[in-house]
Amino acid sequence: MDEVQKLMRSPLNKTCQLDPAPLWLVKDMCDLLSPFLTSLFSRYLDTVCFPTELKQAVVRPILKKNGLDDSALKNFRPVSNLSFISKLLEKIVQTRIQAFFDSNGLMPKMQSAYRRFHSTETAVTKVFSDLLLAADNGQMLALCLLDLTAAFDTVDHDLLLLRLERQFGLRGIMLVVGGGAVFSRWFQM
């Protein structure tokens, strides 16, 4: 319950027109609502059920970069605005998966994405440092850069699930909901 209360009070949440009540009211009533939401989330995770209502989003087209032609659809990307409860459940699952990966040493040491205190800046700093060290040692240098725009759109989901199972040890029901059902038994909410 403390975890749900903490997440409910966090400032990162934005309101969505799908939310049945204004976010300020939900946060004001956090102490009253958190036991109910904790029970609800535990049930979702135990039954590996992500309700259809929580899968709904308000999708808006956003221009990819300022200055692009706003009459061409290819210059827009869809941005989904999810309900507060959906984002809350997603954050709980993400926190548990990250804790599992961290406690079992499953995150690659040089991984910058999706890690606390890491970013594109740390990745670029590492590459720059490696280049400087190689140059200082008189080694030949070559740098190949790839544009990975929309890289997630090209992910083979079957291959991803296979890798999660074989490399990271996520099996069975854990793969269905990103670890939710099993993690809910391992960690108290």
PDB file of C-alpha atoms in Angstrom:
ATOM      1  CA  MET A   1       0.000   0.000   0.000  1.00  0.00           C
ATOM      2  CA  ASP A   2       2.878   2.382   0.761  1.00  0.00           C
ATOM      3  CA  GLU A   3       4.192   1.861  -2.766  1.00  0.00           C
ATOM      4  CA  VAL A   4       0.845   2.773  -4.314  1.00  0.00           C
ATOM      5  CA  GLN A   5       0.514   5.852  -2.069  1.00  0.00           C
ATOM      6  CA  LYS A   6       4.014   6.994  -2.961  1.00  0.00           C
ATOM      7  CA  LEU A   7       3.349   6.602  -6.687  1.00  0.00           C
ATOM      8  CA  MET A   8      -0.034   8.321  -6.401  1.00  0.00           C
ATOM      9  CA  ARG A   9       1.618  11.343  -4.811  1.00  0.00           C
ATOM     10  CA  SER A  10       4.471  11.526  -7.307  1.00  0.00           C
ATOM     11  CA  PRO A  11       4.489  14.664  -9.455  1.00  0.00           C
ATOM     12  CA  LEU A  12       5.103  12.837 -12.749  1.00  0.00           C
ATOM     13  CA  ASN A  13       1.449  12.068 -13.375  1.00  0.00           C
ATOM     14  CA  LYS A  14      -0.540  14.022 -15.918  1.00  0.00           C
ATOM     15  CA  THR A  15      -4.284  14.136 -16.202  1.00  0.00           C
ATOM     16  CA  CYS A  16      -6.150  12.418 -19.008  1.00  0.00           C
ATOM     17  CA  GLN A  17      -9.709  12.933 -20.238  1.00  0.00           C
ATOM     18  CA  LEU A  18     -10.255   9.191 -19.606  1.00  0.00           C
ATOM     19  CA  ASP A  19      -9.770   9.693 -15.865  1.00  0.00           C
ATOM     20  CA  PRO A  20     -13.097   9.659 -14.037  1.00  0.00           C
ATOM     21  CA  ALA A  21     -11.949  12.317 -11.559  1.00  0.00           C
ATOM     22  CA  PRO A  22      -9.477  15.207 -11.675  1.00  0.00           C
ATOM     23  CA  LEU A  23      -5.969  14.202 -10.657  1.00  0.00           C
ATOM     24  CA  TRP A  24      -5.828  16.763  -7.857  1.00  0.00           C
ATOM     25  CA  LEU A  25      -8.871  15.101  -6.260  1.00  0.00           C
ATOM     26  CA  VAL A  26      -7.394  11.609  -6.600  1.00  0.00           C
ATOM     27  CA  LYS A  27      -4.188  12.810  -4.955  1.00  0.00           C
ATOM     28  CA  ASP A  28      -6.164  14.542  -2.198  1.00  0.00           C
ATOM     29  CA  MET A  29      -7.993  11.277  -1.506  1.00  0.00           C
ATOM     30  CA  CYS A  30      -4.847   9.147  -1.743  1.00  0.00           C
ATOM     31  CA  ASP A  31      -5.123   7.698   1.777  1.00  0.00           C
ATOM     32  CA  LEU A  32      -8.707   6.647   1.134  1.00  0.00           C
ATOM     33  CA  LEU A  33      -8.157   5.290  -2.397  1.00  0.00           C
ATOM     34  CA  SER A  34      -4.791   3.536  -2.041  1.00  0.00           C
ATOM     35  CA  PRO A  35      -6.057   0.414  -0.179  1.00  0.00           C
ATOM     36  CA  PHE A  36      -8.676  -0.121  -2.904  1.00  0.00           C
ATOM     37  CA  LEU A  37      -6.167   0.440  -5.721  1.00  0.00           C
ATOM     38  CA  THR A  38      -3.612  -1.827  -4.042  1.00  0.00           C
ATOM     39  CA  SER A  39      -6.193  -4.614  -3.865  1.00  0.00           C
ATOM     40  CA  LEU A  40      -7.243  -3.990  -7.455  1.00  0.00           C
ATOM     41  CA  PHE A  41      -3.664  -4.030  -8.750  1.00  0.00           C
ATOM     42  CA  SER A  42      -2.874  -7.212  -6.812  1.00  0.00           C
ATOM     43  CA  ARG A  43      -5.871  -8.877  -8.407  1.00  0.00           C
ATOM     44  CA  TYR A  44      -4.835  -7.744 -11.892  1.00  0.00           C
ATOM     45  CA  LEU A  45      -1.329  -9.078 -11.364  1.00  0.00           C
ATOM     46  CA  ASP A  46      -2.410 -12.358  -9.747  1.00  0.00           C
ATOM     47  CA  THR A  47      -4.851 -13.123 -12.560  1.00  0.00           C
ATOM     48  CA  VAL A  48      -2.554 -11.780 -15.301  1.00  0.00           C
ATOM     49  CA  CYS A  49      -5.402  -9.542 -16.365  1.00  0.00           C
ATOM     50  CA  PHE A  50      -4.862  -6.100 -17.784  1.00  0.00           C
ATOM     51  CA  PRO A  51      -8.427  -4.811 -18.198  1.00  0.00           C
ATOM     52  CA  THR A  52      -9.527  -3.516 -21.570  1.00  0.00           C
ATOM     53  CA  GLU A  53     -10.555  -0.225 -19.974  1.00  0.00           C
ATOM     54  CA  LEU A  54      -6.947   0.390 -18.954  1.00  0.00           C
ATOM     55  CA  LYS A  55      -5.734  -0.244 -22.509  1.00  0.00           C
ATOM     56  CA  GLN A  56      -7.649   2.735 -23.847  1.00  0.00           C
ATOM     57  CA  ALA A  57      -5.779   5.903 -24.656  1.00  0.00           C
ATOM     58  CA  VAL A  58      -6.409   9.327 -26.097  1.00  0.00           C
ATOM     59  CA  VAL A  59      -4.092   9.455 -29.114  1.00  0.00           C
ATOM     60  CA  ARG A  60      -3.015  12.793 -30.507  1.00  0.00           C
ATOM     61  CA  PRO A  61      -0.718  13.489 -33.454  1.00  0.00           C
ATOM     62  CA  ILE A  62       2.325  15.548 -32.494  1.00  0.00           C
ATOM     63  CA  LEU A  63       4.714  17.106 -35.009  1.00  0.00           C
ATOM     64  CA  LYS A  64       8.032  15.204 -34.813  1.00  0.00           C
ATOM     65  CA  LYS A  65      10.175  18.337 -35.082  1.00  0.00           C
ATOM     66  CA  ASN A  66       9.452  22.042 -35.247  1.00  0.00           C
ATOM     67  CA  GLY A  67       9.557  23.367 -38.768  1.00  0.00           C
ATOM     68  CA  LEU A  68       8.371  20.182 -40.494  1.00  0.00           C
ATOM     69  CA  ASP A  69       5.537  20.401 -42.995  1.00  0.00           C
ATOM     70  CA  ASP A  70       2.371  19.996 -40.929  1.00  0.00           C
ATOM     71  CA  SER A  71       0.358  18.980 -43.983  1.00  0.00           C
ATOM     72  CA  ALA A  72       2.320  15.700 -44.379  1.00  0.00           C
ATOM     73  CA  LEU A  73       1.160  12.885 -42.103  1.00  0.00           C
ATOM     74  CA  LYS A  74       4.624  11.281 -42.073  1.00  0.00           C
ATOM     75  CA  ASN A  75       5.868  14.267 -40.055  1.00  0.00           C
ATOM     76  CA  PHE A  76       3.653  13.384 -37.105  1.00  0.00           C
ATOM     77  CA  ARG A  77       3.993  10.780 -34.392  1.00  0.00           C
ATOM     78  CA  PRO A  78       1.131   9.473 -32.286  1.00  0.00           C
ATOM     79  CA  VAL A  79       1.260  10.274 -28.586  1.00  0.00           C
ATOM     80  CA  SER A  80      -0.944   8.208 -26.304  1.00  0.00           C
ATOM     81  CA  ASN A  81      -2.327   9.746 -23.150  1.00  0.00           C
ATOM     82  CA  LEU A  82      -3.233   6.931 -20.746  1.00  0.00           C
ATOM     83  CA  SER A  83      -5.410   7.021 -17.677  1.00  0.00           C
ATOM     84  CA  PHE A  84      -3.835   7.641 -14.290  1.00  0.00           C
ATOM     85  CA  ILE A  85      -4.654   4.123 -13.053  1.00  0.00           C
ATOM     86  CA  SER A  86      -3.137   2.537 -16.162  1.00  0.00           C
ATOM     87  CA  LYS A  87       0.095   4.495 -15.700  1.00  0.00           C
ATOM     88  CA  LEU A  88       0.157   3.608 -12.009  1.00  0.00           C
ATOM     89  CA  LEU A  89      -0.108  -0.133 -12.706  1.00  0.00           C
ATOM     90  CA  GLU A  90       2.503   0.122 -15.461  1.00  0.00           C
ATOM     91  CA  LYS A  91       4.908   1.848 -13.056  1.00  0.00           C
ATOM     92  CA  ILE A  92       4.425  -0.862 -10.417  1.00  0.00           C
ATOM     93  CA  VAL A  93       5.237  -3.628 -12.912  1.00  0.00           C
ATOM     94  CA  GLN A  94       8.200  -1.674 -14.306  1.00  0.00           C
ATOM     95  CA  THR A  95       9.596  -1.104 -10.795  1.00  0.00           C
ATOM     96  CA  ARG A  96       9.419  -4.818  -9.984  1.00  0.00           C
ATOM     97  CA  ILE A  97      11.019  -5.906 -13.247  1.00  0.00           C
ATOM     98  CA  GLN A  98      13.812  -3.360 -12.774  1.00  0.00           C
ATOM     99  CA  ALA A  99      14.392  -4.554  -9.190  1.00  0.00           C
ATOM    100  CA  PHE A 100      14.523  -8.159 -10.420  1.00  0.00           C
ATOM    101  CA  PHE A 101      17.046  -7.266 -13.139  1.00  0.00           C
ATOM    102  CA  ASP A 102      19.167  -5.175 -10.748  1.00  0.00           C
ATOM    103  CA  SER A 103      19.203  -7.727  -7.919  1.00  0.00           C
ATOM    104  CA  ASN A 104      20.194 -10.521 -10.304  1.00  0.00           C
ATOM    105  CA  GLY A 105      22.813  -8.484 -12.192  1.00  0.00           C
ATOM    106  CA  LEU A 106      20.934  -8.857 -15.477  1.00  0.00           C
ATOM    107  CA  MET A 107      21.347  -5.332 -16.821  1.00  0.00           C
ATOM    108  CA  PRO A 108      24.369  -4.933 -19.085  1.00  0.00           C
ATOM    109  CA  LYS A 109      26.980  -2.768 -17.377  1.00  0.00           C
ATOM    110  CA  MET A 110      27.112  -0.283 -20.241  1.00  0.00           C
ATOM    111  CA  GLN A 111      23.344  -0.037 -20.780  1.00  0.00           C
ATOM    112  CA  SER A 112      22.285   3.589 -20.629  1.00  0.00           C
ATOM    113  CA  ALA A 113      18.624   3.421 -21.585  1.00  0.00           C
ATOM    114  CA  TYR A 114      15.975   2.674 -18.951  1.00  0.00           C
ATOM    115  CA  ARG A 115      18.361   2.929 -16.038  1.00  0.00           C
ATOM    116  CA  ARG A 116      18.409   5.414 -13.230  1.00  0.00           C
ATOM    117  CA  PHE A 117      21.203   7.999 -13.521  1.00  0.00           C
ATOM    118  CA  HIS A 118      21.922   6.905 -17.117  1.00  0.00           C
ATOM    119  CA  SER A 119      20.923   8.615 -20.351  1.00  0.00           C
ATOM    120  CA  THR A 120      21.958   9.301 -23.906  1.00  0.00           C
ATOM    121  CA  GLU A 121      24.506  11.664 -22.373  1.00  0.00           C
ATOM    122  CA  THR A 122      26.218   8.837 -20.469  1.00  0.00           C
ATOM    123  CA  ALA A 123      26.218   6.685 -23.626  1.00  0.00           C
ATOM    124  CA  VAL A 124      27.778   9.460 -25.732  1.00  0.00           C
ATOM    125  CA  THR A 125      30.331  10.187 -22.991  1.00  0.00           C
ATOM    126  CA  LYS A 126      31.366   6.510 -22.962  1.00  0.00           C
ATOM    127  CA  VAL A 127      31.769   6.388 -26.764  1.00  0.00           C
ATOM    128  CA  PHE A 128      33.732   9.670 -26.741  1.00  0.00           C
ATOM    129  CA  SER A 129      35.977   8.388 -23.958  1.00  0.00           C
ATOM    130  CA  ASP A 130      36.632   5.131 -25.843  1.00  0.00           C
ATOM    131  CA  LEU A 131      37.522   7.102 -28.981  1.00  0.00           C
ATOM    132  CA  LEU A 132      39.937   9.346 -27.073  1.00  0.00           C
ATOM    133  CA  LEU A 133      41.605   6.350 -25.383  1.00  0.00           C
ATOM    134  CA  ALA A 134      42.011   4.571 -28.727  1.00  0.00           C
ATOM    135  CA  ALA A 135      43.481   7.715 -30.330  1.00  0.00           C
ATOM    136  CA  ASP A 136      45.877   8.170 -27.401  1.00  0.00           C
ATOM    137  CA  ASN A 137      47.065   4.582 -27.908  1.00  0.00           C
ATOM    138  CA  GLY A 138      47.628   5.175 -31.630  1.00  0.00           C
ATOM    139  CA  GLN A 139      44.863   2.799 -32.662  1.00  0.00           C
ATOM    140  CA  MET A 140      42.837   3.129 -35.850  1.00  0.00           C
ATOM    141  CA  LEU A 141      39.383   4.578 -35.273  1.00  0.00           C
ATOM    142  CA  ALA A 142      36.118   4.004 -37.066  1.00  0.00           C
ATOM    143  CA  LEU A 143      32.702   5.141 -35.971  1.00  0.00           C
ATOM    144  CA  CYS A 144      29.516   3.916 -37.562  1.00  0.00           C
ATOM    145  CA  LEU A 145      26.337   5.725 -36.583  1.00  0.00           C
ATOM    146  CA  LEU A 146      22.853   4.388 -37.204  1.00  0.00           C
ATOM    147  CA  ASP A 147      19.581   6.259 -37.198  1.00  0.00           C
ATOM    148  CA  LEU A 148      17.322   4.116 -35.032  1.00  0.00           C
ATOM    149  CA  THR A 149      14.238   6.254 -35.492  1.00  0.00           C
ATOM    150  CA  ALA A 150      11.200   4.096 -34.765  1.00  0.00           C
ATOM    151  CA  ALA A 151      13.456   1.192 -33.734  1.00  0.00           C
ATOM    152  CA  PHE A 152      10.800  -0.188 -31.392  1.00  0.00           C
ATOM    153  CA  ASP A 153       8.396  -0.474 -34.315  1.00  0.00           C
ATOM    154  CA  THR A 154      10.695  -3.068 -35.870  1.00  0.00           C
ATOM    155  CA  VAL A 155      11.091  -5.365 -32.839  1.00  0.00           C
ATOM    156  CA  ASP A 156      10.126  -8.988 -33.467  1.00  0.00           C
ATOM    157  CA  HIS A 157       7.973  -9.737 -30.419  1.00  0.00           C
ATOM    158  CA  ASP A 158       8.515 -13.509 -30.556  1.00  0.00           C
ATOM    159  CA  LEU A 159      12.278 -12.960 -30.593  1.00  0.00           C
ATOM    160  CA  LEU A 160      12.003 -10.477 -27.736  1.00  0.00           C
ATOM    161  CA  LEU A 161      10.011 -12.962 -25.617  1.00  0.00           C
ATOM    162  CA  LEU A 162      12.543 -15.698 -26.387  1.00  0.00           C
ATOM    163  CA  ARG A 163      15.407 -13.439 -25.319  1.00  0.00           C
ATOM    164  CA  LEU A 164      13.627 -12.402 -22.112  1.00  0.00           C
ATOM    165  CA  GLU A 165      13.216 -16.070 -21.271  1.00  0.00           C
ATOM    166  CA  ARG A 166      16.693 -17.309 -22.204  1.00  0.00           C
ATOM    167  CA  GLN A 167      18.875 -14.383 -21.197  1.00  0.00           C
ATOM    168  CA  PHE A 168      16.929 -12.846 -18.329  1.00  0.00           C
ATOM    169  CA  GLY A 169      15.116 -15.834 -16.851  1.00  0.00           C
ATOM    170  CA  LEU A 170      11.589 -14.502 -17.309  1.00  0.00           C
ATOM    171  CA  ARG A 171       9.426 -17.573 -17.852  1.00  0.00           C
ATOM    172  CA  GLY A 172       5.837 -18.605 -18.291  1.00  0.00           C
ATOM    173  CA  ILE A 173       3.371 -16.233 -16.738  1.00  0.00           C
ATOM    174  CA  MET A 174       6.069 -13.597 -16.171  1.00  0.00           C
ATOM    175  CA  LEU A 175       6.314 -13.124 -19.922  1.00  0.00           C
ATOM    176  CA  VAL A 176       2.581 -12.620 -20.290  1.00  0.00           C
ATOM    177  CA  VAL A 177       2.405  -9.446 -18.227  1.00  0.00           C
ATOM    178  CA  GLY A 178       6.051  -8.477 -17.915  1.00  0.00           C
ATOM    179  CA  GLY A 179       6.460 -10.316 -14.640  1.00  0.00           C
ATOM    180  CA  GLY A 180       3.365  -8.987 -12.917  1.00  0.00           C
ATOM    181  CA  ALA A 181       1.802 -12.205 -11.621  1.00  0.00           C
ATOM    182  CA  VAL A 182       4.981 -13.697 -10.231  1.00  0.00           C
ATOM    183  CA  PHE A 183       6.342 -10.429  -8.919  1.00  0.00           C
ATOM    184  CA  SER A 184       3.128  -9.734  -7.027  1.00  0.00           C
ATOM    185  CA  ARG A 185       3.809 -12.879  -5.006  1.00  0.00           C
ATOM    186  CA  TRP A 186       7.443 -11.961  -4.400  1.00  0.00           C
ATOM    187  CA  PHE A 187       6.865  -8.414  -3.252  1.00  0.00           C
ATOM    188  CA  GLN A 188       4.298  -7.089  -0.828  1.00  0.00           C
ATOM    189  CA  MET A 189       2.273  -4.151  -2.098  1.00  0.00           C
TER     190      MET A 189
END
